[in-house]
CSV table of C-alpha atoms in Angstrom, one decimal:
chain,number,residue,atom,x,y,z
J,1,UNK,CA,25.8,-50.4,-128.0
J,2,UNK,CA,23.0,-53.0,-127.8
J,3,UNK,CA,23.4,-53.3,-124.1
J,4,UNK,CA,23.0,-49.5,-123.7
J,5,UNK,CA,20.0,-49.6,-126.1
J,6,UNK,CA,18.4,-52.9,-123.5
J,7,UNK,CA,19.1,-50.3,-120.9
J,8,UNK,CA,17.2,-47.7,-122.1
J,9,UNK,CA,14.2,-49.5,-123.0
J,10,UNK,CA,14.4,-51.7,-119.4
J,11,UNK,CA,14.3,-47.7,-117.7
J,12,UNK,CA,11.8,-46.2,-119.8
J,13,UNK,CA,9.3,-49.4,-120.1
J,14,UNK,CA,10.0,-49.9,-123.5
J,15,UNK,CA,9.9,-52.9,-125.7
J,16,UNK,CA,12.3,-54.0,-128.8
J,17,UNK,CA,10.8,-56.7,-131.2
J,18,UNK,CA,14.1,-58.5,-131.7
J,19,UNK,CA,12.4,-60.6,-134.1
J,20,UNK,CA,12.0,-57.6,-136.3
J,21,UNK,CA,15.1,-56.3,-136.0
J,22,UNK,CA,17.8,-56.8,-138.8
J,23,UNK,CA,21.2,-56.3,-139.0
J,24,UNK,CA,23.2,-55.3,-142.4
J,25,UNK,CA,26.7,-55.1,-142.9
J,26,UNK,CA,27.2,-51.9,-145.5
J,27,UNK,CA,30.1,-52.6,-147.4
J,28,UNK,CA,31.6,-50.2,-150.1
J,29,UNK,CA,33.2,-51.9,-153.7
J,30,UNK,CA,36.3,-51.2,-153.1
J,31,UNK,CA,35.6,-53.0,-149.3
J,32,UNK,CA,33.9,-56.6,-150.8
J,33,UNK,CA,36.5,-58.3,-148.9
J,34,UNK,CA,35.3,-57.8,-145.7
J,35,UNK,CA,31.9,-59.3,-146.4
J,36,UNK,CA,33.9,-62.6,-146.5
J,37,UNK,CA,35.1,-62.2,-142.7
J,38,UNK,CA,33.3,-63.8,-140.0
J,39,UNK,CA,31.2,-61.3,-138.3
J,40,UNK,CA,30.5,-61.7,-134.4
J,41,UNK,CA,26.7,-62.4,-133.4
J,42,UNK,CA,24.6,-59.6,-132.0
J,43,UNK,CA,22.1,-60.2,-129.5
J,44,UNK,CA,19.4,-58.1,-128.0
J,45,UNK,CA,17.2,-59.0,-125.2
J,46,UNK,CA,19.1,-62.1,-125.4
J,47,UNK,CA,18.0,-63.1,-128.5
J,48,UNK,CA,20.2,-63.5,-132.1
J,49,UNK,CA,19.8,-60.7,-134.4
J,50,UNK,CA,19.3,-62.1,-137.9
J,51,UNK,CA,21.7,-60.5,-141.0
J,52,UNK,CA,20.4,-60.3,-144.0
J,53,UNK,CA,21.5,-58.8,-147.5
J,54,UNK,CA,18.3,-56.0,-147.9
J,55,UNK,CA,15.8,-55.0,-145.8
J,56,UNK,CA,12.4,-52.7,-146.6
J,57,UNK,CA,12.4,-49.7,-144.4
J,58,UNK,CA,9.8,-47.4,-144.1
J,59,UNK,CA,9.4,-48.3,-147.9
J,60,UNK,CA,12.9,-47.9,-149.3
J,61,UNK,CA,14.8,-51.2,-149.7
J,62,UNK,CA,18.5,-50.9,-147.9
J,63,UNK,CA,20.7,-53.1,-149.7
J,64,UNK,CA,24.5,-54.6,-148.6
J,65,UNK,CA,26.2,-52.9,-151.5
J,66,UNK,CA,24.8,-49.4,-150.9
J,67,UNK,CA,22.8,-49.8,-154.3
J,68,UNK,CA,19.6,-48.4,-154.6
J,69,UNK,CA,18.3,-50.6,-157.6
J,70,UNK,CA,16.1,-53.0,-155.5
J,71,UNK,CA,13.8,-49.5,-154.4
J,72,UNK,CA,14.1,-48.5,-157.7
J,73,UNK,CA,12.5,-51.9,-159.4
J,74,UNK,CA,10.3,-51.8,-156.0
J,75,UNK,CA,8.8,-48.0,-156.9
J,76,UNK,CA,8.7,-48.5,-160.8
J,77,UNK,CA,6.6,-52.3,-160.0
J,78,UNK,CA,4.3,-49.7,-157.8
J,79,UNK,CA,4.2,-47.3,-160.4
J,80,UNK,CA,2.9,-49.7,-163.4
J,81,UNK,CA,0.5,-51.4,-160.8
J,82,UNK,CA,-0.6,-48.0,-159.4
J,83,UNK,CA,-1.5,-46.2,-163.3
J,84,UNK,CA,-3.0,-49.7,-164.2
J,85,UNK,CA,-5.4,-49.5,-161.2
J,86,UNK,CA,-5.6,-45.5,-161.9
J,87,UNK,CA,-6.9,-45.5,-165.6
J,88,UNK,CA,-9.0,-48.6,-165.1
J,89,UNK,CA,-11.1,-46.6,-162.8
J,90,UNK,CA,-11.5,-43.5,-164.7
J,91,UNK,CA,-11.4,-44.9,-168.3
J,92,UNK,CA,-14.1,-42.8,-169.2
J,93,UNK,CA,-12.6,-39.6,-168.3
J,94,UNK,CA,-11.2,-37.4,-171.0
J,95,UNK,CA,-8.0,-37.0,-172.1
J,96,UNK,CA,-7.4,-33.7,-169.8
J,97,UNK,CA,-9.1,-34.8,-167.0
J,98,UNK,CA,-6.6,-37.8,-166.8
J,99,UNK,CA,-4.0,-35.5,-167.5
J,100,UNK,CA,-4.9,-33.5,-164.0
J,101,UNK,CA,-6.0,-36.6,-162.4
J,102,UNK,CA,-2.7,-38.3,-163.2
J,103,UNK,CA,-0.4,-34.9,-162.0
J,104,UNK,CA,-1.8,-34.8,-158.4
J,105,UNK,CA,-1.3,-38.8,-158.1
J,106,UNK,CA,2.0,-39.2,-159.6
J,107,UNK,CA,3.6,-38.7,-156.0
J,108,UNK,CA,4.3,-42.6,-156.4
J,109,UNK,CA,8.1,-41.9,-155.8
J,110,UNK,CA,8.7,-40.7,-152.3
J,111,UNK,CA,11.7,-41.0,-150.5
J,112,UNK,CA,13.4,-41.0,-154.5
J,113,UNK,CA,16.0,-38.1,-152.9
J,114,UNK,CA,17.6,-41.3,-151.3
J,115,UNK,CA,18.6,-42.7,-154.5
J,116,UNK,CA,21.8,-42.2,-156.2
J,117,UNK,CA,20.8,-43.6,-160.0
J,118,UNK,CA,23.3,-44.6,-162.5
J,119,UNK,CA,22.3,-44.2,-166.2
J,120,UNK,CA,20.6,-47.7,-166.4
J,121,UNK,CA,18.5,-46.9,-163.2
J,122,UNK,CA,17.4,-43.6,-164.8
J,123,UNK,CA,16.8,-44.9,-168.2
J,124,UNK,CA,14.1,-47.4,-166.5
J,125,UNK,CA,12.6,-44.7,-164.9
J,126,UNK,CA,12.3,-42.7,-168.1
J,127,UNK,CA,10.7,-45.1,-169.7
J,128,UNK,CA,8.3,-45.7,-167.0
């Protein structure tokens, strides 16, 4: 499938960054054991494609195990940095201006209909 992909790029003058390009094996819990076989190399443009465990994404965080609590901590870290920077700046506002200010900046969590939370995940998310 790589080959096909060099192809398509050769014929339409494209370029792949191989050295941005990540590989992840997915693997279910009830498939762990195949995480522990040796998995051939890929290569694109002749280069070795790097595997890793989780990798960012257009700003969700794909993870091995199909678990989506590395975005989560990732969006709720945003979230406390985001309000601190937010009522720093308009501490002098009133209470209901904050209110409104606060309702059209609280889109902090796109992408969140990726996410499939257990009750821990959505307990933190509660609370922040």
């Amino acid at each position: 499938m790589l080959d096909i992909c060099s192809t398509f790029a050769v014929d339409r003058h494209l370029v792949f960054n191989s050295s941005k390009t990540k590989c992840i094996r997915f693997t279910s819990k009830d498939a762990r054991w195949i995480a522990s076989l040796p998995f051939p190399s890929l290569r694109l443009d002749d280069i070795q494609l790097e595997f890793v465990n989780q990798w960012k994404h257009l700003g969700h965080i794909f993870s091995f195990n199909l678990k989506h609590s590395a975005s989560i901590d990732n969006e709720v870290k945003r979230l406390f940095s985001s309000f601190n920077s937010f009522f720093h700046a308009f501490k002098g506002a009133s209470p209901s201006v904050l209110c409104r200010l606060l309702q059209a900046h609280s889109a902090i969590f796109y992408g969140c209909q990726l996410w499939s939370c257990n009750d821990r995940e959505l307990n933190r998310l509660r609370v922040a």
